[in-house]
mmCIF file of C-alpha atoms in Angstrom:
data_model
loop_
_atom_site.group_PDB
_atom_site.id
_atom_site.type_symbol
_atom_site.label_atom_id
_atom_site.label_comp_id
_atom_site.label_asym_id
_atom_site.label_seq_id
_atom_site.Cartn_x
_atom_site.Cartn_y
_atom_site.Cartn_z
ATOM 1 C CA MET A 143 0.000 0.000 0.000
ATOM 2 C CA TRP A 144 1.211 3.466 -0.920
ATOM 3 C CA THR A 145 2.226 5.528 2.092
ATOM 4 C CA ASP A 146 2.044 8.810 0.101
ATOM 5 C CA PRO A 147 4.958 10.558 1.828
ATOM 6 C CA GLY A 148 4.222 13.833 0.034
ATOM 7 C CA LYS A 149 0.516 13.653 0.916
ATOM 8 C CA LYS A 150 -0.457 14.186 -2.707
ATOM 9 C CA LEU A 151 -3.459 11.825 -2.703
ATOM 10 C CA LYS A 152 -6.488 13.775 -1.483
ATOM 11 C CA THR A 153 -10.177 13.143 -1.006
ATOM 12 C CA VAL A 154 -12.441 15.549 -2.845
ATOM 13 C CA ASP A 155 -13.102 17.474 0.384
ATOM 14 C CA GLU A 156 -9.376 17.739 1.126
ATOM 15 C CA LEU A 157 -8.666 18.867 -2.425
ATOM 16 C CA LYS A 158 -11.441 21.457 -2.210
ATOM 17 C CA ALA A 159 -9.791 22.973 0.881
ATOM 18 C CA VAL A 160 -6.378 22.945 -0.841
ATOM 19 C CA THR A 161 -7.856 24.602 -3.945
ATOM 20 C CA GLN A 162 -9.607 27.319 -1.960
ATOM 21 C CA ARG A 163 -6.469 28.024 0.097
ATOM 22 C CA ALA A 164 -4.328 28.293 -3.037
ATOM 23 C CA GLN A 165 -6.789 30.631 -4.728
ATOM 24 C CA VAL A 166 -6.982 32.892 -1.655
ATOM 25 C CA GLN A 167 -3.192 33.118 -1.916
ATOM 26 C CA GLY A 168 -3.547 34.238 -5.540
ATOM 27 C CA ARG A 169 -2.310 30.964 -7.002
ATOM 28 C CA ARG A 170 -3.908 29.550 -10.168
ATOM 29 C CA VAL A 171 -5.207 25.999 -9.815
ATOM 30 C CA VAL A 172 -5.302 23.697 -12.839
ATOM 31 C CA LEU A 173 -7.291 20.455 -12.947
ATOM 32 C CA ALA A 174 -6.342 17.741 -15.437
ATOM 33 C CA ASN A 175 -8.050 14.379 -15.625
ATOM 34 C CA GLY A 176 -7.883 10.990 -17.282
ATOM 35 C CA CYS A 177 -7.599 7.244 -16.895
ATOM 36 C CA PHE A 178 -3.770 7.078 -17.004
ATOM 37 C CA ASP A 179 -3.956 3.288 -17.239
ATOM 38 C CA LEU A 180 -0.441 2.743 -18.582
ATOM 39 C CA LEU A 181 1.557 5.937 -18.226
ATOM 40 C CA HIS A 182 3.248 6.945 -21.488
ATOM 41 C CA VAL A 183 5.037 9.978 -22.924
ATOM 42 C CA GLY A 184 1.772 11.539 -24.138
ATOM 43 C CA HIS A 185 0.517 11.579 -20.541
ATOM 44 C CA ILE A 186 3.740 13.157 -19.309
ATOM 45 C CA ARG A 187 3.619 15.890 -21.954
ATOM 46 C CA TYR A 188 -0.056 16.565 -21.170
ATOM 47 C CA LEU A 189 0.594 16.888 -17.443
ATOM 48 C CA GLN A 190 3.719 19.025 -17.852
ATOM 49 C CA SER A 191 1.845 21.314 -20.228
ATOM 50 C CA ALA A 192 -1.124 21.501 -17.847
ATOM 51 C CA LYS A 193 1.190 22.421 -14.964
ATOM 52 C CA SER A 194 2.669 25.268 -17.037
ATOM 53 C CA LEU A 195 -0.801 26.865 -17.188
ATOM 54 C CA GLY A 196 -0.899 27.615 -13.466
ATOM 55 C CA ASP A 197 0.701 27.250 -10.073
ATOM 56 C CA VAL A 198 -0.960 24.112 -8.690
ATOM 57 C CA LEU A 199 -1.765 20.996 -10.728
ATOM 58 C CA ALA A 200 -4.402 18.629 -9.406
ATOM 59 C CA VAL A 201 -5.006 15.434 -11.363
ATOM 60 C CA ALA A 202 -8.307 13.573 -11.195
ATOM 61 C CA VAL A 203 -7.869 9.886 -12.004
ATOM 62 C CA ASN A 204 -10.815 7.847 -13.228
ATOM 63 C CA GLY A 205 -11.590 5.094 -10.728
ATOM 64 C CA ASP A 206 -11.594 1.454 -11.771
ATOM 65 C CA SER A 207 -15.336 1.207 -12.473
ATOM 66 C CA SER A 208 -15.227 4.413 -14.512
ATOM 67 C CA VAL A 209 -12.289 3.159 -16.608
ATOM 68 C CA ALA A 210 -14.049 -0.150 -17.232
ATOM 69 C CA ALA A 211 -17.181 1.696 -18.401
ATOM 70 C CA ILE A 212 -15.220 4.034 -20.683
ATOM 71 C CA LYS A 213 -12.534 1.688 -22.050
ATOM 72 C CA GLY A 214 -14.273 -1.688 -22.017
ATOM 73 C CA PRO A 215 -13.334 -5.252 -21.049
ATOM 74 C CA GLY A 216 -9.861 -5.852 -19.643
ATOM 75 C CA ARG A 217 -9.428 -2.289 -18.458
ATOM 76 C CA PRO A 218 -8.036 -0.891 -16.340
ATOM 77 C CA VAL A 219 -4.753 -2.746 -16.549
ATOM 78 C CA GLN A 220 -3.611 -1.238 -13.240
ATOM 79 C CA PRO A 221 -5.812 -0.533 -10.199
ATOM 80 C CA GLU A 222 -6.774 3.053 -9.359
ATOM 81 C CA THR A 223 -4.568 3.281 -6.268
ATOM 82 C CA GLU A 224 -1.475 2.277 -8.251
ATOM 83 C CA ARG A 225 -2.308 4.707 -11.057
ATOM 84 C CA ALA A 226 -2.732 7.461 -8.449
ATOM 85 C CA GLU A 227 0.587 6.540 -6.840
ATOM 86 C CA ILE A 228 2.418 6.664 -10.164
ATOM 87 C CA LEU A 229 0.932 10.075 -10.978
ATOM 88 C CA GLY A 230 1.739 11.338 -7.488
ATOM 89 C CA SER A 231 5.390 10.468 -8.019
ATOM 90 C CA LEU A 232 5.634 12.965 -10.895
ATOM 91 C CA GLU A 233 7.250 16.279 -10.037
ATOM 92 C CA CYS A 234 4.738 18.292 -12.077
ATOM 93 C CA VAL A 235 1.743 16.829 -10.194
ATOM 94 C CA ASP A 236 0.881 18.551 -6.913
ATOM 95 C CA TYR A 237 -2.239 16.580 -5.944
ATOM 96 C CA VAL A 238 -4.171 13.511 -7.069
ATOM 97 C CA THR A 239 -7.746 12.468 -6.436
ATOM 98 C CA ILE A 240 -9.774 9.500 -7.676
ATOM 99 C CA PHE A 241 -13.293 9.888 -9.085
ATOM 100 C CA ASP A 242 -15.864 7.463 -10.493
ATOM 101 C CA ALA A 243 -17.892 9.210 -13.162
ATOM 102 C CA PRO A 244 -17.785 9.485 -16.959
ATOM 103 C CA THR A 245 -16.901 13.210 -16.719
ATOM 104 C CA VAL A 246 -15.420 15.466 -14.053
ATOM 105 C CA ASP A 247 -18.402 17.869 -14.028
ATOM 106 C CA THR A 248 -19.262 17.239 -10.361
ATOM 107 C CA LEU A 249 -15.619 17.540 -9.327
ATOM 108 C CA LEU A 250 -15.272 20.791 -11.271
ATOM 109 C CA ARG A 251 -18.368 22.225 -9.557
ATOM 110 C CA ASP A 252 -16.953 21.223 -6.156
ATOM 111 C CA LEU A 253 -13.374 22.429 -6.705
ATOM 112 C CA GLN A 254 -13.867 25.313 -9.138
ATOM 113 C CA PRO A 255 -10.276 25.303 -10.400
ATOM 114 C CA ASP A 256 -9.167 28.331 -12.393
ATOM 115 C CA ILE A 257 -8.309 26.189 -15.418
ATOM 116 C CA HIS A 258 -9.561 22.832 -16.624
ATOM 117 C CA ALA A 259 -6.883 21.346 -18.899
ATOM 118 C CA LYS A 260 -7.769 18.676 -21.440
ATOM 119 C CA GLY A 261 -5.575 16.862 -23.952
ATOM 120 C CA THR A 262 -5.182 17.655 -27.616
ATOM 121 C CA ASP A 263 -7.783 15.093 -28.629
ATOM 122 C CA TYR A 264 -10.236 17.893 -27.689
ATOM 123 C CA SER A 265 -10.717 21.473 -28.788
ATOM 124 C CA GLU A 266 -11.796 24.132 -26.311
ATOM 125 C CA GLU A 267 -15.281 23.901 -27.801
ATOM 126 C CA SER A 268 -15.536 20.091 -27.620
ATOM 127 C CA VAL A 269 -14.487 19.598 -23.975
ATOM 128 C CA PRO A 270 -17.445 17.733 -22.369
ATOM 129 C CA GLU A 271 -17.224 19.777 -19.161
ATOM 130 C CA ARG A 272 -16.894 23.142 -20.936
ATOM 131 C CA GLU A 273 -20.258 24.562 -19.836
ATOM 132 C CA THR A 274 -19.612 23.568 -16.228
ATOM 133 C CA VAL A 275 -16.240 25.343 -16.217
ATOM 134 C CA LEU A 276 -17.643 28.478 -17.831
ATOM 135 C CA SER A 277 -20.606 28.520 -15.403
ATOM 136 C CA TYR A 278 -18.360 29.331 -12.437
ATOM 137 C CA GLY A 279 -16.004 31.631 -14.372
ATOM 138 C CA GLY A 280 -13.238 29.126 -15.054
ATOM 139 C CA GLN A 281 -11.227 28.673 -18.218
ATOM 140 C CA VAL A 282 -10.865 25.638 -20.487
ATOM 141 C CA ALA A 283 -7.404 25.034 -21.958
ATOM 142 C CA ILE A 284 -5.927 22.410 -24.255
ATOM 143 C CA ALA A 285 -2.604 21.016 -23.088
ATOM 144 C CA GLY A 286 0.037 18.612 -24.378
ATOM 145 C CA ASP A 287 1.352 17.553 -27.737
ATOM 146 C CA PRO A 288 -0.569 16.003 -30.634
ATOM 147 C CA LYS A 289 -2.404 12.803 -29.702
ATOM 148 C CA ASP A 290 0.191 10.429 -31.185
ATOM 149 C CA HIS A 291 0.283 8.075 -28.184
ATOM 150 C CA SER A 292 -2.395 5.964 -26.542
ATOM 151 C CA THR A 293 -2.624 3.252 -23.943
ATOM 152 C CA ARG A 294 -4.716 1.198 -26.395
ATOM 153 C CA ASP A 295 -1.902 1.286 -28.973
ATOM 154 C CA LEU A 296 0.686 0.482 -26.311
ATOM 155 C CA ILE A 297 -1.319 -2.558 -25.188
ATOM 156 C CA GLN A 298 -1.651 -3.693 -28.815
ATOM 157 C CA THR A 299 2.108 -3.344 -29.351
ATOM 158 C CA ILE A 300 2.792 -5.414 -26.252
ATOM 159 C CA LEU A 301 0.313 -8.108 -27.297
ATOM 160 C CA SER A 302 1.698 -8.250 -30.840
ATOM 161 C CA SER A 303 5.285 -8.415 -29.650
ATOM 162 C CA TYR A 304 4.802 -11.149 -27.091
ATOM 163 C CA SER A 305 2.068 -13.397 -28.464
ATOM 164 C CA SER A 306 3.235 -16.763 -29.740
#
């Protein structure tokens, strides 16, 4: 079990308090989210880019049941607590929370981060949570490099390389 020495893993209530405290101090809070099932370079570039948009980067990780609903049978490959631990070990990530929903709308309403960062597979207009972010005065931003990497493709490469 992860001991979380940096105390990066937060409940939603804990993360809400952290977000509010940071904003009172004039710091910009960015929320990024995703499944992060097998961490790859596209994830790293997305998170580093998201961090550059503000002062505090919180990452919302889809819980196991949410990943299974979104990605289908056999997913996630790694359990939510391990995915959260891996993300928490990254220097660019300040906080991690786990959520179980198809979108982060509820989390966005609770936290009200200054910026909601999504990957380049979206445009600012196509982000599913766009209206929620705009409703409280937040900003939607696209972060990362072109979507040339995916966990699905990585899994396929592994299966192709090691199947007999």
